[in-house]
Short mmCIF file of C-alpha atoms in Angstrom, two decimals:
data_model
loop_
_atom_site.label_atom_id
_atom_site.label_comp_id
_atom_site.label_asym_id
_atom_site.label_seq_id
_atom_site.Cartn_x
_atom_site.Cartn_y
_atom_site.Cartn_z
CA MET A 1 29.48 56.50 -136.59
CA SER A 2 29.01 53.57 -134.16
CA THR A 3 26.28 55.55 -132.35
CA LEU A 4 24.43 55.93 -135.61
CA ILE A 5 24.63 52.18 -136.23
CA TRP A 6 23.29 51.44 -132.75
CA VAL A 7 20.43 53.91 -133.24
CA ALA A 8 19.62 52.28 -136.60
CA ILE A 9 19.66 48.81 -135.01
CA ALA A 10 17.39 50.03 -132.21
CA LEU A 11 14.97 51.58 -134.73
CA VAL A 12 14.90 48.37 -136.76
CA ALA A 13 14.27 46.33 -133.61
CA VAL A 14 11.39 48.63 -132.59
CA ALA A 15 9.97 48.48 -136.13
CA VAL A 16 10.13 44.68 -136.15
CA TYR A 17 8.46 44.51 -132.74
CA LEU A 18 5.69 46.91 -133.79
CA SER A 19 5.18 44.97 -137.01
CA TRP A 20 4.94 41.72 -135.06
CA THR A 21 2.42 43.30 -132.68
CA ALA A 22 0.35 44.64 -135.59
CA GLY A 23 0.37 41.16 -137.17
CA ARG A 24 -0.74 39.63 -133.88
CA LEU A 25 -3.55 42.15 -133.61
CA ASP A 26 -4.58 41.42 -137.19
CA ARG A 27 -4.71 37.68 -136.42
CA LEU A 28 -6.82 38.40 -133.33
CA HIS A 29 -9.23 40.45 -135.43
CA SER A 30 -9.43 37.61 -137.98
CA ARG A 31 -10.12 35.16 -135.17
CA LEU A 32 -12.78 37.54 -133.86
CA ASP A 33 -14.44 37.74 -137.29
CA ALA A 34 -14.47 33.94 -137.57
CA ALA A 35 -15.90 33.57 -134.06
CA ARG A 36 -18.61 36.13 -134.84
CA ALA A 37 -19.52 34.30 -138.04
CA ALA A 38 -19.75 31.01 -136.11
CA LEU A 39 -21.91 32.66 -133.44
CA ASP A 40 -24.19 34.16 -136.09
CA ALA A 41 -24.51 30.75 -137.75
CA GLN A 42 -25.42 29.05 -134.47
CA LEU A 43 -27.94 31.74 -133.56
CA LEU A 44 -29.52 31.49 -137.02
CA ARG A 45 -29.62 27.69 -136.76
CA ARG A 46 -31.30 27.86 -133.35
CA ALA A 47 -33.89 30.36 -134.60
CA SER A 48 -34.56 28.32 -137.76
CA VAL A 49 -35.02 25.07 -135.87
CA THR A 50 -37.28 26.84 -133.38
CA GLN A 51 -39.37 28.32 -136.18
CA GLU A 52 -39.70 24.91 -137.82
CA LEU A 53 -40.78 23.39 -134.51
CA GLY A 54 -43.27 26.21 -134.02
CA THR A 55 -44.91 25.47 -137.39
CA ALA A 56 -44.66 21.66 -137.26
CA GLY A 57 -47.92 21.18 -135.39
CA VAL A 58 -46.34 19.10 -132.60
CA LEU A 59 -46.92 21.77 -129.94
CA ASP A 60 -50.11 23.30 -128.62
CA PRO A 61 -51.15 26.47 -130.51
CA ALA A 62 -50.08 28.90 -127.77
CA SER A 63 -46.60 27.38 -127.47
CA SER A 64 -46.25 27.25 -131.23
CA MET A 65 -47.10 30.94 -131.51
CA VAL A 66 -44.72 31.95 -128.72
CA LEU A 67 -41.82 30.04 -130.25
CA TYR A 68 -42.55 31.14 -133.79
CA GLN A 69 -42.80 34.83 -132.87
CA ALA A 70 -39.65 34.79 -130.73
CA ALA A 71 -37.68 32.96 -133.42
CA HIS A 72 -38.95 35.28 -136.14
CA ALA A 73 -38.04 38.33 -134.05
CA ALA A 74 -34.54 36.92 -133.45
CA ARG A 75 -34.01 36.29 -137.16
CA GLN A 76 -35.27 39.73 -138.18
CA ALA A 77 -33.62 41.77 -135.43
CA GLU A 78 -31.26 44.55 -136.41
CA GLU A 79 -27.74 44.33 -135.04
CA GLU A 80 -28.27 46.79 -132.17
CA HIS A 81 -31.33 44.83 -130.94
CA ARG A 82 -30.02 41.35 -131.65
CA GLU A 83 -28.85 40.51 -128.13
CA VAL A 84 -32.28 41.34 -126.69
CA ALA A 85 -34.13 39.36 -129.37
CA GLU A 86 -31.88 36.32 -128.86
CA SER A 87 -32.36 36.54 -125.09
CA GLU A 88 -36.13 36.65 -125.60
CA LEU A 89 -35.88 33.52 -127.76
CA SER A 90 -33.98 31.78 -124.96
CA GLN A 91 -36.68 32.82 -122.50
CA ALA A 92 -39.41 31.58 -124.83
CA LEU A 93 -37.68 28.22 -125.20
CA ARG A 94 -37.39 27.90 -121.42
CA ALA A 95 -41.05 28.86 -120.99
CA VAL A 96 -42.27 26.29 -123.51
CA PHE A 97 -39.92 23.48 -122.49
CA GLU A 98 -40.00 24.19 -118.76
CA GLU A 99 -41.67 20.86 -117.97
CA PRO A 100 -40.32 17.45 -118.99
CA ALA A 101 -43.92 16.48 -119.85
CA GLN A 102 -43.94 19.02 -122.69
CA VAL A 103 -40.69 17.58 -124.05
CA GLU A 104 -42.14 14.06 -123.89
CA ALA A 105 -45.34 15.17 -125.61
CA VAL A 106 -43.35 16.65 -128.48
CA ARG A 107 -41.10 13.58 -128.65
CA GLU A 108 -44.12 11.29 -129.03
CA ALA A 109 -45.58 13.31 -131.91
CA PRO A 110 -44.66 12.21 -135.45
CA GLY A 111 -41.28 13.74 -136.28
CA GLY A 112 -40.98 15.09 -132.76
CA GLU A 113 -37.94 13.06 -131.75
CA ALA A 114 -35.87 14.38 -134.66
CA ALA A 115 -37.07 17.96 -134.12
CA LEU A 116 -36.22 17.83 -130.41
CA GLY A 117 -32.80 16.37 -131.14
CA GLU A 118 -32.03 19.10 -133.61
CA LEU A 119 -33.30 21.80 -131.26
CA ALA A 120 -31.34 20.42 -128.30
CA GLU A 121 -28.17 20.39 -130.40
CA ALA A 122 -28.75 23.95 -131.62
CA VAL A 123 -29.50 25.17 -128.09
CA ARG A 124 -26.30 23.56 -126.77
CA ARG A 125 -24.06 25.08 -129.41
CA VAL A 126 -25.11 28.70 -128.86
CA PRO A 127 -23.40 29.12 -125.44
CA MET A 128 -20.21 27.54 -126.78
CA ALA A 129 -20.13 29.80 -129.83
CA ARG A 130 -20.84 32.84 -127.65
CA ARG A 131 -18.06 31.85 -125.25
CA PHE A 132 -15.55 31.50 -128.12
CA HIS A 133 -16.63 34.88 -129.50
CA ASN A 134 -16.37 36.62 -126.15
CA ASP A 135 -12.95 35.03 -125.51
CA ALA A 136 -11.74 36.43 -128.84
CA VAL A 137 -13.17 39.82 -127.90
CA ARG A 138 -11.40 39.71 -124.55
CA ALA A 139 -8.04 38.86 -126.17
CA ALA A 140 -8.36 41.59 -128.81
CA ARG A 141 -9.39 44.17 -126.21
CA ALA A 142 -6.46 43.26 -123.97
CA LEU A 143 -3.97 43.82 -126.78
CA ARG A 144 -5.69 46.99 -127.98
CA ARG A 145 -5.45 48.51 -124.50
CA HIS A 146 -1.64 48.45 -124.59
CA ARG A 147 -0.09 51.88 -124.95
CA LYS A 148 2.07 50.88 -127.91
CA VAL A 149 -1.04 49.82 -129.86
CA ARG A 150 -2.82 53.08 -129.09
CA TRP A 151 0.19 55.37 -129.61
CA PHE A 152 1.18 53.86 -132.95
CA ARG A 153 -2.43 53.22 -133.99
CA LEU A 154 -1.68 49.60 -134.79
CA ALA A 155 -5.38 48.69 -134.82
CA GLY A 156 -5.95 50.92 -137.82
CA HIS A 157 -9.61 51.64 -138.43
CA ALA A 158 -10.92 48.36 -137.00
CA PRO A 159 -13.87 48.94 -134.67
CA PHE A 160 -13.34 48.23 -130.99
CA PRO A 161 -14.55 44.65 -130.39
CA LEU A 162 -17.77 44.24 -128.42
CA ALA A 163 -18.83 41.16 -126.51
CA PHE A 164 -22.16 39.53 -127.33
CA GLU A 165 -24.13 39.47 -124.10
CA MET A 166 -27.34 37.50 -124.05
CA ASP A 167 -29.32 35.05 -121.97
CA ASP A 168 -28.34 31.70 -123.46
CA GLU A 169 -29.43 29.40 -120.65
CA PRO A 170 -30.97 26.32 -122.29
CA PRO A 171 -34.26 24.81 -121.15
CA ALA A 172 -33.38 22.28 -118.46
CA ALA A 173 -35.98 19.71 -119.54
CA LEU A 174 -34.79 19.82 -123.15
CA VAL A 175 -31.12 19.46 -122.26
CA ALA A 176 -31.88 16.73 -119.71
CA ARG A 177 -33.80 14.82 -122.37
CA ALA A 178 -30.94 15.18 -124.86
CA ASP A 179 -28.43 13.81 -122.31
CA HIS A 180 -30.26 10.48 -122.14
#
């Protein structure tokens, strides 16, 4: 009889531990969803501000077209092509705002100071949001790799988390201008 009690206690302890692990995994997935939503919001904000700047008439026509097209492509990209489109937007921003003279020319145009400030803020927030997202992905992946999670299928039907890899290097002249 005492053996049966010890087996029951052991089973309850294992069940509690597995339940705690499943709850932890669920919280990690919730954190991952929140981080992805924040990343999507920052990417959308960056693309929107870039599109507005491209149509504001404060840049030369070629730069305006490059920024507008890259931002439009980033906003319209399907999920499987999103990383590439966002990287191309980063490259377009670096190409247009490569020189501090271009930043100053935009700043001196009517409404340019506010537009540059908003763009600099949006460009700065994207790497932070991506870092938070990828940290959440890393934590969820680490827990999902444990044998107990795989054997007992504690992740349920949740898709395996994927990092968001993109070129998010901001234009140096734009960030330098925003630091002043």
